[in-house]
Structure formats: C-alpha cells, structure tokens
CSV table of C-alpha atoms and ligand atoms in Angstrom, one decimal:
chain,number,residue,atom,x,y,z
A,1,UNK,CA,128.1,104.8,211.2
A,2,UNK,CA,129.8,102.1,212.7
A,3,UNK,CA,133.1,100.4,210.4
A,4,UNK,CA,131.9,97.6,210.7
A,5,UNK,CA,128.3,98.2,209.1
A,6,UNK,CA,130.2,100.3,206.3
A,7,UNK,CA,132.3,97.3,205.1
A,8,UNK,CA,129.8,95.1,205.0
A,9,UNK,CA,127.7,97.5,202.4
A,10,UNK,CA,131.1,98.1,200.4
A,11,UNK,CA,131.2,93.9,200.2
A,12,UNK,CA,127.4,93.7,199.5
A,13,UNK,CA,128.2,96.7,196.8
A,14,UNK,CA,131.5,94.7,194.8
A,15,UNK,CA,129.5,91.6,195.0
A,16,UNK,CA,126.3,93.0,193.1
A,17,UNK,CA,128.9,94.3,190.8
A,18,UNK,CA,130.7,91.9,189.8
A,19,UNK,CA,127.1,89.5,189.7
A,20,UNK,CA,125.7,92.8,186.8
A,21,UNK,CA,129.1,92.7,185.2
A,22,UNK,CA,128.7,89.1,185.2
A,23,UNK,CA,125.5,88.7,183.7
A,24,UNK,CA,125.7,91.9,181.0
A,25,UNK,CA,128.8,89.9,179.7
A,26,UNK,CA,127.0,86.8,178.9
A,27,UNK,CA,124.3,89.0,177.3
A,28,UNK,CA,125.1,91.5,174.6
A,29,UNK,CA,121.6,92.5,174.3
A,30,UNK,CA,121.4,93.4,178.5
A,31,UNK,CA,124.5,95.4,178.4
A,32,UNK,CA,123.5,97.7,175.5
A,33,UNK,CA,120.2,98.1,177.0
A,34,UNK,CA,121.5,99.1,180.4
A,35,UNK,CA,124.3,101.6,178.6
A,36,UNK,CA,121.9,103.3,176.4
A,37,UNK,CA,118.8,103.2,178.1
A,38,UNK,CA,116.1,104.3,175.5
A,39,UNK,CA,117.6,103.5,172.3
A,40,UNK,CA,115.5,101.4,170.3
A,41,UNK,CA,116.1,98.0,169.1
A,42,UNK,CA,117.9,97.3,165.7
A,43,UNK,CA,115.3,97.6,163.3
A,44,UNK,CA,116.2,99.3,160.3
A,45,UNK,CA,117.5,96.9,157.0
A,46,UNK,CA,117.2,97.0,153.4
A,47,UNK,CA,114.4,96.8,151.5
A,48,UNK,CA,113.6,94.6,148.7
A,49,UNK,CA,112.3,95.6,145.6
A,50,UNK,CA,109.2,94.5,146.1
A,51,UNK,CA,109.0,96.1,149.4
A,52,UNK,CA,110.2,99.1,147.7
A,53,UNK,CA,107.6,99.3,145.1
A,54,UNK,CA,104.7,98.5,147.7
A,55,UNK,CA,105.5,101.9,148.8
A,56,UNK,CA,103.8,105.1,147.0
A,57,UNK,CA,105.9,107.9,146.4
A,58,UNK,CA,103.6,110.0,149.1
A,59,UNK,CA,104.8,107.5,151.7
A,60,UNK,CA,108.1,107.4,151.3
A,61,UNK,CA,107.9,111.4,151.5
A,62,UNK,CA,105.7,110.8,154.3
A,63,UNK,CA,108.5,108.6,155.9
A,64,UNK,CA,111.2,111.6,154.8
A,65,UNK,CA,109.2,113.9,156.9
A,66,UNK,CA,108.7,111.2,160.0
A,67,UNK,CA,112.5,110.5,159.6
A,68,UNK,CA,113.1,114.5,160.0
A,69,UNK,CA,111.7,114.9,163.1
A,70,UNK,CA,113.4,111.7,164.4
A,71,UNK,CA,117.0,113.7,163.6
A,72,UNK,CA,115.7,117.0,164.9
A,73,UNK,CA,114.5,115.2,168.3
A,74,UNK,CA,118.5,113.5,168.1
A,75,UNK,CA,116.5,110.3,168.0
A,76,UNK,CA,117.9,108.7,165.0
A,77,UNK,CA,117.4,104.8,163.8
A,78,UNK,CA,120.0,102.2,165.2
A,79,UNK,CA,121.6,100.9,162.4
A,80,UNK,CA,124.0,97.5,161.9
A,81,UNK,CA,125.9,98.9,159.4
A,82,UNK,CA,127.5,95.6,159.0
A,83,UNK,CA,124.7,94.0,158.6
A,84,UNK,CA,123.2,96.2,155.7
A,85,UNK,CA,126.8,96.5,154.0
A,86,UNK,CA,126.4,92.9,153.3
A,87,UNK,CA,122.7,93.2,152.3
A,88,UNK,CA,123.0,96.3,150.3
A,89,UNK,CA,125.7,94.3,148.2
A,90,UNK,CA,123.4,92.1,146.5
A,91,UNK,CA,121.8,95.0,144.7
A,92,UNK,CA,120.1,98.3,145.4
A,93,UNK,CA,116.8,99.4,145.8
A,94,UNK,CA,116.8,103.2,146.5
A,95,UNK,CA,114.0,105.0,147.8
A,96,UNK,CA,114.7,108.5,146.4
A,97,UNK,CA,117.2,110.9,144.8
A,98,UNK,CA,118.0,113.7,146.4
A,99,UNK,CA,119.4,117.0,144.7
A,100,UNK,CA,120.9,119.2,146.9
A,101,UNK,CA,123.9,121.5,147.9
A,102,UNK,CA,127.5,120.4,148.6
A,103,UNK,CA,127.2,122.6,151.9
A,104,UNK,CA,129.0,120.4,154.3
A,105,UNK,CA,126.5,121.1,156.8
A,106,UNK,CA,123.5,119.0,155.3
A,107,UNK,CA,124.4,115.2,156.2
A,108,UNK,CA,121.7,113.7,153.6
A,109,UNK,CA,121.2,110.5,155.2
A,110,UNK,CA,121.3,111.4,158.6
A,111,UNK,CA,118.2,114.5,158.2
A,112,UNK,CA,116.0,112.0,156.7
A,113,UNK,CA,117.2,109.3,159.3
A,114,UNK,CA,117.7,106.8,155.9
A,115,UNK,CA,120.8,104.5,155.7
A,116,UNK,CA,122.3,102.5,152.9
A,117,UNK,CA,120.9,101.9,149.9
A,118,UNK,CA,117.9,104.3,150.7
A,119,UNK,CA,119.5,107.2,148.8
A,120,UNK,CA,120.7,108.4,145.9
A,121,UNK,CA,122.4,111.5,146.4
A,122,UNK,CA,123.1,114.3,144.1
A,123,UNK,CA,125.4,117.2,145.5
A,124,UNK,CA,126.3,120.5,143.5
A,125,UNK,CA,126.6,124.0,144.9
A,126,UNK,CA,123.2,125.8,144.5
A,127,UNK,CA,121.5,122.3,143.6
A,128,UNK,CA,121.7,123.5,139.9
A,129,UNK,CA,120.5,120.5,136.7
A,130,UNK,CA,123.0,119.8,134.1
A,131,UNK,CA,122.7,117.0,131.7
A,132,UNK,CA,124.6,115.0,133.9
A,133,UNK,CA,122.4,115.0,136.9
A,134,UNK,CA,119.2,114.5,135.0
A,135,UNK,CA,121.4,111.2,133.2
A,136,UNK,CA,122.0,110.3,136.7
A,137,UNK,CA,118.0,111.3,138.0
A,138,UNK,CA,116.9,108.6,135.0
A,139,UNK,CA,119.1,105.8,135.6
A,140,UNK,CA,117.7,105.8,138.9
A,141,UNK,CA,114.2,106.2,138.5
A,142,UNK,CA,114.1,104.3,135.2
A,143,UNK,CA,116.2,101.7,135.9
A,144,UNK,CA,116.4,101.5,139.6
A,145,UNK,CA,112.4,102.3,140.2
A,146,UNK,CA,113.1,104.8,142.4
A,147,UNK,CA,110.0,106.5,143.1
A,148,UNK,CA,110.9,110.4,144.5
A,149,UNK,CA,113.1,113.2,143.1
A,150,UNK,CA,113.5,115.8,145.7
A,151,UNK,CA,115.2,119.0,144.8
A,152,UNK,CA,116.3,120.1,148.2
A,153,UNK,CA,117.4,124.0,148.7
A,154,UNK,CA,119.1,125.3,152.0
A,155,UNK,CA,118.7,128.8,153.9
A,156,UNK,CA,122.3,130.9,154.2
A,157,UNK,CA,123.5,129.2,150.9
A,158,UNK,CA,126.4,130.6,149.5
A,159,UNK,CA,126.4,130.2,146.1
A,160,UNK,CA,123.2,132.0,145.8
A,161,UNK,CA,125.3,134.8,147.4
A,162,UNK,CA,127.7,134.5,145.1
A,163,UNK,CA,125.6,134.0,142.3
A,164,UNK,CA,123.6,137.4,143.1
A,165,UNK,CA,126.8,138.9,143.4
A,166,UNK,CA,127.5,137.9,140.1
A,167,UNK,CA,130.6,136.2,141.4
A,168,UNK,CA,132.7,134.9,138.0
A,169,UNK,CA,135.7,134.4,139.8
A,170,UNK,CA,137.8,130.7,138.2
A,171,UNK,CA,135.0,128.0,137.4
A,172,UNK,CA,132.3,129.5,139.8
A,173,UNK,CA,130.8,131.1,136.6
A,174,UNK,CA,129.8,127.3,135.4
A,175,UNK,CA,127.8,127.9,138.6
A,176,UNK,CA,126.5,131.3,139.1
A,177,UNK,CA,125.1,131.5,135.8
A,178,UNK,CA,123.2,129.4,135.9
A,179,UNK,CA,121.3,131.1,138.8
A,180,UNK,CA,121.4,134.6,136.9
A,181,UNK,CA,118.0,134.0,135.3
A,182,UNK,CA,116.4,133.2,138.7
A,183,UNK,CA,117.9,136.2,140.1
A,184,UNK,CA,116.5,138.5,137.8
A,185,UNK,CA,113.0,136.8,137.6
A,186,UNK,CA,112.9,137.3,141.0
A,187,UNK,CA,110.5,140.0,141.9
A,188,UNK,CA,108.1,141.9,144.3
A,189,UNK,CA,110.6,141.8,147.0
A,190,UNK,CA,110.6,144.2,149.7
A,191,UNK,CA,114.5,146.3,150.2
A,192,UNK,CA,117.9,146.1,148.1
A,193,UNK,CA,118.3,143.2,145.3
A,194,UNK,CA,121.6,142.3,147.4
A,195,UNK,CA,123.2,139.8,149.5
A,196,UNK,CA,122.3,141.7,152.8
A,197,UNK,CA,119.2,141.3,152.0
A,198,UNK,CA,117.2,138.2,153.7
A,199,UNK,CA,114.7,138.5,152.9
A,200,UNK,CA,115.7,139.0,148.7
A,201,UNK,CA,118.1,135.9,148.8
A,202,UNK,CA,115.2,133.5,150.5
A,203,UNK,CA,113.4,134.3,147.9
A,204,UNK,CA,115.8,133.2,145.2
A,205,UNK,CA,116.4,130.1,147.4
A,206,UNK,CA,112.8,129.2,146.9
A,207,UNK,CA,113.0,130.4,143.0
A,208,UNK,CA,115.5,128.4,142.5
A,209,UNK,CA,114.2,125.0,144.3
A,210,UNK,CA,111.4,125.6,142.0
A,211,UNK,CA,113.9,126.4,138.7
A,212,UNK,CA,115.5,123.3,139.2
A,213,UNK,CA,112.0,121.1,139.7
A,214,UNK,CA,111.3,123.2,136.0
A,215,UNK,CA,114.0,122.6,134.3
A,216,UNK,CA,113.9,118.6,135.5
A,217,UNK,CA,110.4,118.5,133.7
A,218,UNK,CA,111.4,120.4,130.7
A,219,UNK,CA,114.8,118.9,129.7
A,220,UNK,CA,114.1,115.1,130.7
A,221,UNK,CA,111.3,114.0,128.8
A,222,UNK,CA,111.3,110.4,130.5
A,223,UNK,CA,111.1,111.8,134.1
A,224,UNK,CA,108.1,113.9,133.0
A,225,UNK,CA,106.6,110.9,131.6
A,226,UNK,CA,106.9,108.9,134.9
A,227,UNK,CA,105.7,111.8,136.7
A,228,UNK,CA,103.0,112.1,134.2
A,229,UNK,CA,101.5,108.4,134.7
A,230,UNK,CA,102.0,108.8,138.6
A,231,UNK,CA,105.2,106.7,138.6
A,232,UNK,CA,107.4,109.4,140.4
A,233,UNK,CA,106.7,112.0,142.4
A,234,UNK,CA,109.3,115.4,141.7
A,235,UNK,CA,109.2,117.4,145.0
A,236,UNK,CA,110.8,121.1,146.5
A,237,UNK,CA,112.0,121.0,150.0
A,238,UNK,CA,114.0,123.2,151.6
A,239,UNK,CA,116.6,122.8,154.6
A,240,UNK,CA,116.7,125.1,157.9
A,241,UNK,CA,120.5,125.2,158.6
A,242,UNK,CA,119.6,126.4,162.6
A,243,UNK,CA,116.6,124.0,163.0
A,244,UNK,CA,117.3,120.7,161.1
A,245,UNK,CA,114.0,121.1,159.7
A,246,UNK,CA,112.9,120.2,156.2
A,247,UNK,CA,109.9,121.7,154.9
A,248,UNK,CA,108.7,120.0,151.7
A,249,UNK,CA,106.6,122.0,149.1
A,250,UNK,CA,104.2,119.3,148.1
B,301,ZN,ZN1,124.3,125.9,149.3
C-alpha cells in the first residue's frame, strides 16, 4: 500500500478514537457497557419487609437454587454495594439463615448470588447446633421474619474426617463429639468405616445435614412451631466443592 493511503487510515483511526473516548466519558453507562459487554444492568437492591414477606419460603429456595446456577455459569448479579450499604442501614430484612461450615472455600453469598442483608450466616466446622446457634436461628426468624433455615453440608469436609477419626486433639473434641453419634448411626455402607472411605464419609455428611435439621426441631421448640404453622421452611442442602453446585434435599 501506498504511504500515503496508510496515514490517512492511521488519522481516520485517532480521530474515531478520540470521538468513542469522547463520548464514553460523557456517558458512564456507554463505557461500562462497551468494557463489559454482557453484564447485566444494576438491578439487585434490598428488599423491604413487605417485599420480603410477599415471598413464600419455597420461592426464596427457589431463587437460592436460580441464584446457584447463576454462580456456577460465573454469571453473578451486578451489585452497587454502595448503594445497598446505605439501604441496608436503615434495617434488615434477611431472607434466610444459613448453617454451614467454616471451610474457607464456601463464599455463602456469592453461591447463592445474594448480597447484603439477604443472609444470615452461621459458620462452624461440621455445621454442628449448639444453644447458641439455635438463639441466633430464633432471633432471626422470630424477630426478623426470616422465612428459611438451611443447614448446608459440604463434600471433602474435614471435620467429619476428623471427627470419624475420633480426633480429640486441643478444643476439636467440643467439635468431633458432637458428630460421634452420627458416625456410629451411620450404617449399611459398603467398605472400611474410615476416612479413605468415600463413599462412608458422604454418607455421614448427609447424616449429619440431616442430624443437624433434627436436633433444630427437637431443641427449639419456637422454630418447630413456625415450621409447624408453615411460617418457616427448615431445609438440607449440600455443597459440591468441584462443581459449585448445591443440591437442596427438599
Ligand atoms: Zn467442613
């Protein structure tokens, strides 16, 4: 090609430049949407109660399990945090509360693609019930109106491993101990009763979803009553570390 034709396409080229540059910097909205392409527009804020309470607890586990597949697809909500900061400050209206492991590797919020004021999250190794969770599970669907209690397990959890090793060791008894009984009850499966079994400690996972969900029911009359009269809804779901998936037992 000529050098003269080739200079005039590099001045036609820095003057549509500059013209984009121009006109994205006048418009916020433009410039994000030519950056990020397919992300969707802000739309997530907080609720209000009476937005809240128009929801059953089925939908809101319904929305969980939509929410899931958006953070499994990497196709999480937009959120202006800033925004919601200052809305979440005028009071709370949690969806749910969610029991489950401190595993560092299950980011709560982000799995169910909620964002502030949407949770109530409860984190202890094994996702165990002590008196102080179930106060904690009653403020918030007694005083809060929070409509869903999920008890949320996780494959490759280690203090089920510890816990079936009978692991003791410093304050990790407080913890393993409380697992013994599902251990033991745990029966028909196939191979050694032993971590290096798979297929043994998945099944204690499960148990002990399903433990905790008992014990909820037995040892807090008030969330058995609100269950009872349809009020909340006490769900199992467990967490697949390599997938993202949760699979709910409802
Ligand atoms: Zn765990």
């Amino acid at each position: 090609m000529n050098i003269i034709p080739r200079i005039l396409i590099l001045f036609l080229f820095f003057f549509t430049s500059c013209e984009d540059l121009n006109t994205n910097n006048t418009n916020h909205q433009v410039n994000l949407k030519d950056i990020y392409g397919e992300l969707e527009p802000l739309k997530e804020r907080i609720l209000t109660e009476e937005e809240r309470d128009a929801m059953s607890p089925m939908k809101i586990v319904s929305s969980f399990i939509q929410g899931n597949q958006r953070f499994i697809k990497n196709n999480l909500t937009v959120r202006d945090h800033t925004k919601m900061i200052r809305e979440a400050a005028l009071g709370q209206t949690p969806k749910a509360v969610i029991l489950t492991c401190s595993d560092s590797r299950i980011p709560v919020e982000d799995i169910f693609d909620k964002g502030i004021g949407d949770l109530i999250v409860i984190r202890i190794s094994g996702n165990i019930i002590s008196n102080e969770i179930l106060a904690d599970m009653e403020h918030a669907c007694r005083e809060l109106g929070t409509k869903v209690v999920v008890v949320m397990g996780h494959d490759n959890c280690r203090a089920i491993k510890s816990a079936i090793d009978k692991d003791k060791s410093g304050n990790l008894a407080s913890i393993t101990l409380k697992i013994k009984d599902v251990i033991e009850n745990t029966k028909n499966i196939l191979g050694p009763r032993n971590k290096q079994n798979s297929q043994f400690i998945n099944a204690v996972i499960q148990n002990n979803i399903q433990n905790s969900i008992m014990e909820i029911r037995k040892e807090s009359p008030i969330l058995n009553d609100l269950e009872k009269n349809n009020r909340i809804k006490i769900v199992g779901a467990k967490y697949n570390m390599a997938s993202g998936e949760v699979l709910f037992d409802i």
